Tab-separated table of C-alpha atoms in Angstrom:
chain	number	residue	atom	x	y	z
J	234	TRP	CA	-25.635	-42.776	59.371
J	235	MET	CA	-21.888	-42.474	58.606
J	236	PRO	CA	-18.885	-44.817	59.095
J	237	LYS	CA	-16.943	-44.092	62.210
J	238	GLN	CA	-13.147	-43.849	62.322
J	239	GLN	CA	-11.447	-46.885	60.912
J	240	ASN	CA	-9.575	-49.283	63.168
J	241	ASP	CA	-5.995	-50.590	62.682
J	242	ASP	CA	-7.095	-53.229	60.158
J	243	GLN	CA	-8.615	-50.451	57.930
J	244	LYS	CA	-11.988	-52.113	58.191
J	245	PRO	CA	-15.035	-49.686	58.463
J	246	VAL	CA	-16.387	-49.455	61.978
J	247	LEU	CA	-20.141	-48.764	61.622
J	248	ASP	CA	-22.379	-47.232	64.293
J	249	LYS	CA	-25.038	-49.907	63.865
J	250	ALA	CA	-25.371	-53.466	62.658
J	251	ARG	CA	-26.599	-53.603	59.031
J	252	ARG	CA	-29.608	-55.646	58.108
J	253	VAL	CA	-29.331	-57.631	54.803
J	254	PHE	CA	-32.083	-59.793	53.285
J	255	PHE	CA	-31.107	-62.509	50.899
J	256	VAL	CA	-33.672	-64.294	48.764
J	257	GLU	CA	-32.249	-67.588	47.418
J	258	LYS	CA	-33.656	-71.093	47.032
J	259	ASN	CA	-30.428	-73.067	46.604
J	260	CYS	CA	-29.244	-74.481	49.944
J	261	ALA	CA	-25.583	-74.593	48.854
J	262	ASP	CA	-25.559	-70.945	47.812
J	263	ILE	CA	-27.317	-70.003	51.073
J	264	ALA	CA	-24.486	-71.764	53.081
J	265	LEU	CA	-21.812	-69.892	50.877
J	266	VAL	CA	-23.372	-66.521	51.514
J	267	ARG	CA	-23.782	-67.143	55.258
J	268	ARG	CA	-20.083	-67.985	55.375
J	269	ALA	CA	-18.960	-65.136	53.380
J	270	MET	CA	-21.019	-62.592	55.338
J	271	THR	CA	-19.015	-63.406	58.429
J	272	ASN	CA	-15.985	-61.805	56.844
J	273	VAL	CA	-17.391	-58.480	55.488
J	274	GLY	CA	-15.554	-56.542	58.291
J	275	TYR	CA	-18.544	-55.368	60.295
J	276	THR	CA	-21.752	-56.729	61.816
J	277	VAL	CA	-24.350	-57.855	59.260
J	278	HIS	CA	-27.618	-59.357	60.347
J	279	LEU	CA	-28.391	-61.704	57.407
J	280	GLU	CA	-31.983	-62.958	56.994
J	281	VAL	CA	-32.198	-65.540	54.386
J	282	LEU	CA	-35.551	-66.341	52.815
J	283	GLN	CA	-36.286	-68.932	50.062
J	284	THR	CA	-39.140	-67.217	48.257
J	285	ALA	CA	-40.297	-63.748	47.148
J	286	GLU	CA	-43.418	-64.215	49.176
J	287	ALA	CA	-41.419	-64.948	52.366
J	288	LEU	CA	-39.461	-61.712	51.939
J	289	MET	CA	-42.664	-59.708	51.335
J	290	GLU	CA	-44.240	-61.089	54.506
J	291	SER	CA	-41.099	-60.482	56.492
J	292	LEU	CA	-40.800	-56.942	55.391
J	293	GLN	CA	-44.528	-56.227	56.083
J	294	THR	CA	-44.306	-57.543	59.547
J	295	GLN	CA	-40.751	-56.528	60.695
J	296	ALA	CA	-39.293	-53.858	58.339
J	297	PRO	CA	-41.407	-50.942	59.687
J	298	GLN	CA	-39.717	-51.307	62.962
J	299	VAL	CA	-36.215	-52.600	62.044
J	300	GLY	CA	-35.695	-51.627	58.391
J	301	ALA	CA	-33.617	-53.169	55.551
J	302	ASP	CA	-30.229	-51.905	54.562
J	303	LEU	CA	-29.632	-54.163	51.553
J	304	ILE	CA	-31.648	-56.757	49.646
J	305	LEU	CA	-29.924	-59.486	47.565
J	306	ILE	CA	-32.068	-61.473	45.214
J	307	ASP	CA	-31.068	-64.467	43.179
J	308	LEU	CA	-32.543	-64.293	39.664
J	309	SER	CA	-33.076	-68.159	39.680
J	310	LEU	CA	-36.300	-67.782	41.671
J	311	PRO	CA	-39.251	-69.537	39.913
J	312	GLU	CA	-41.761	-67.897	37.568
J	313	GLU	CA	-40.260	-64.403	37.192
J	314	SER	CA	-40.646	-63.823	40.930
J	315	ALA	CA	-37.329	-62.005	41.243
J	316	PHE	CA	-38.448	-59.270	38.829
J	317	LEU	CA	-41.936	-59.107	40.378
J	318	LEU	CA	-40.340	-58.816	43.872
J	319	SER	CA	-38.039	-55.995	42.733
J	320	ARG	CA	-41.081	-54.095	41.401
J	321	TRP	CA	-43.000	-54.570	44.533
J	322	LEU	CA	-39.995	-53.456	46.664
J	323	ARG	CA	-39.758	-50.214	44.671
J	324	LYS	CA	-43.427	-49.475	45.117
J	325	ASN	CA	-43.370	-50.213	48.951
J	326	PRO	CA	-42.643	-47.056	50.874
J	327	ILE	CA	-40.576	-48.977	53.412
J	328	THR	CA	-38.094	-50.264	50.760
J	329	ARG	CA	-38.366	-47.855	47.876
J	330	HIS	CA	-34.878	-46.455	48.594
J	331	THR	CA	-33.291	-49.747	49.800
J	332	PRO	CA	-30.550	-50.936	47.460
J	333	ILE	CA	-31.616	-54.152	45.544
J	334	VAL	CA	-28.837	-56.247	44.045
J	335	MET	CA	-29.789	-59.040	41.617
J	336	ILE	CA	-27.365	-62.015	41.488
J	337	THR	CA	-27.318	-64.398	38.593
J	338	SER	CA	-25.267	-67.301	37.419
J	339	ARG	CA	-26.586	-66.981	33.922
J	340	LYS	CA	-24.758	-64.896	31.414
J	341	GLN	CA	-27.716	-63.515	29.603
J	342	GLU	CA	-27.878	-59.791	28.885
J	343	ILE	CA	-31.767	-59.891	28.991
J	344	ASP	CA	-31.551	-60.788	32.746
J	345	ILE	CA	-29.298	-57.787	33.447
J	346	LEU	CA	-31.672	-55.492	31.455
J	347	ARG	CA	-34.828	-56.899	33.098
J	348	SER	CA	-33.178	-56.575	36.499
J	349	TYR	CA	-32.681	-52.841	36.000
J	350	GLU	CA	-36.027	-52.343	34.371
J	351	SER	CA	-37.647	-53.962	37.367
J	352	GLY	CA	-35.988	-51.493	39.821
J	353	ALA	CA	-32.750	-53.167	40.844
J	354	SER	CA	-29.887	-51.015	41.941
J	355	SER	CA	-27.366	-53.395	40.525
J	356	ALA	CA	-27.052	-56.653	38.690
J	357	ILE	CA	-24.128	-58.921	39.043
J	358	GLU	CA	-22.853	-62.286	37.860
J	359	LYS	CA	-22.274	-64.932	40.522
J	360	PRO	CA	-18.683	-66.113	40.399
J	361	ALA	CA	-18.244	-69.867	40.358
J	362	ALA	CA	-15.447	-70.159	42.989
J	363	PHE	CA	-16.294	-69.564	46.602
J	364	THR	CA	-13.406	-67.240	47.241
J	365	ASP	CA	-14.406	-65.099	44.332
J	366	TYR	CA	-18.044	-65.158	45.536
J	367	ALA	CA	-16.947	-64.113	49.012
J	368	HIS	CA	-14.823	-61.242	47.669
J	369	MET	CA	-17.715	-60.076	45.460
J	370	LEU	CA	-20.104	-60.183	48.412
J	371	LYS	CA	-17.702	-58.214	50.531
J	372	ASP	CA	-17.324	-55.623	47.744
J	373	VAL	CA	-21.084	-55.396	47.283
J	374	CYS	CA	-21.688	-54.963	51.042
J	375	HIS	CA	-18.853	-52.428	51.293
J	376	TYR	CA	-20.337	-50.285	48.491
J	377	TRP	CA	-23.993	-50.421	49.312
J	378	LEU	CA	-23.601	-50.438	53.078
J	379	ASN	CA	-20.585	-48.175	53.474
J	380	VAL	CA	-20.000	-45.916	50.420
J	381	SER	CA	-23.381	-45.403	48.851
J	382	ARG	CA	-25.845	-43.061	50.528
J	383	SER	CA	-29.588	-43.236	50.506
J	384	PRO	CA	-32.123	-41.014	52.144
J	385	ASP	CA	-32.206	-41.367	55.932
J	386	ASP	CA	-35.249	-42.258	57.888
J	387	GLU	CA	-36.252	-38.637	58.557
J	388	ALA	CA	-36.030	-37.838	54.926
J	389	ASN	CA	-38.137	-40.960	54.052
J	390	LYS	CA	-40.853	-39.804	56.526
J	391	GLN	CA	-40.945	-36.389	54.929
J	392	VAL	CA	-41.259	-37.806	51.474
J	393	ASN	CA	-43.988	-40.264	52.592
J	394	GLN	CA	-45.795	-37.275	54.240
J	395	LEU	CA	-45.633	-35.260	51.009
J	396	ILE	CA	-46.924	-38.238	48.962
J	397	ALA	CA	-49.802	-38.740	51.468
J	398	ASN	CA	-50.727	-35.017	51.208
J	399	VAL	CA	-50.735	-35.158	47.434
J	400	SER	CA	-52.953	-38.209	47.232
């Protein structure tokens, strides 16, 4: 996958819609993210889930066919589930290379450290103002869906086959 030529507005034109999962329990934040995702500049299919378990179930039933391009996880999930989910995602062959972005409103360094130790690709502080939050989400999506590269599906299949042969 590569971005196509840019249009007159200098927004990236992608060759397919991007699939983003967002795990968040706060209804107000869910509404903000839904609103912000309408302005990222390209088509994003946003699937919002309120628990780590719901994401795991969704990925096990849907992701083998449709994939995940980006996973956003709010750190305020109960009982360490954000960190456990991140570890599970890294162990899962379907999502092992999918970017995981942890989002937190707490300003605690230990949360940032634990995010990376659990396999997150990035950890960011949630801005208080909606416009700042919307800009941050647009930047996050632009970077992870447009600039950063991860192994394509064929490379993933080859790696999975190598792992299966070794086991």
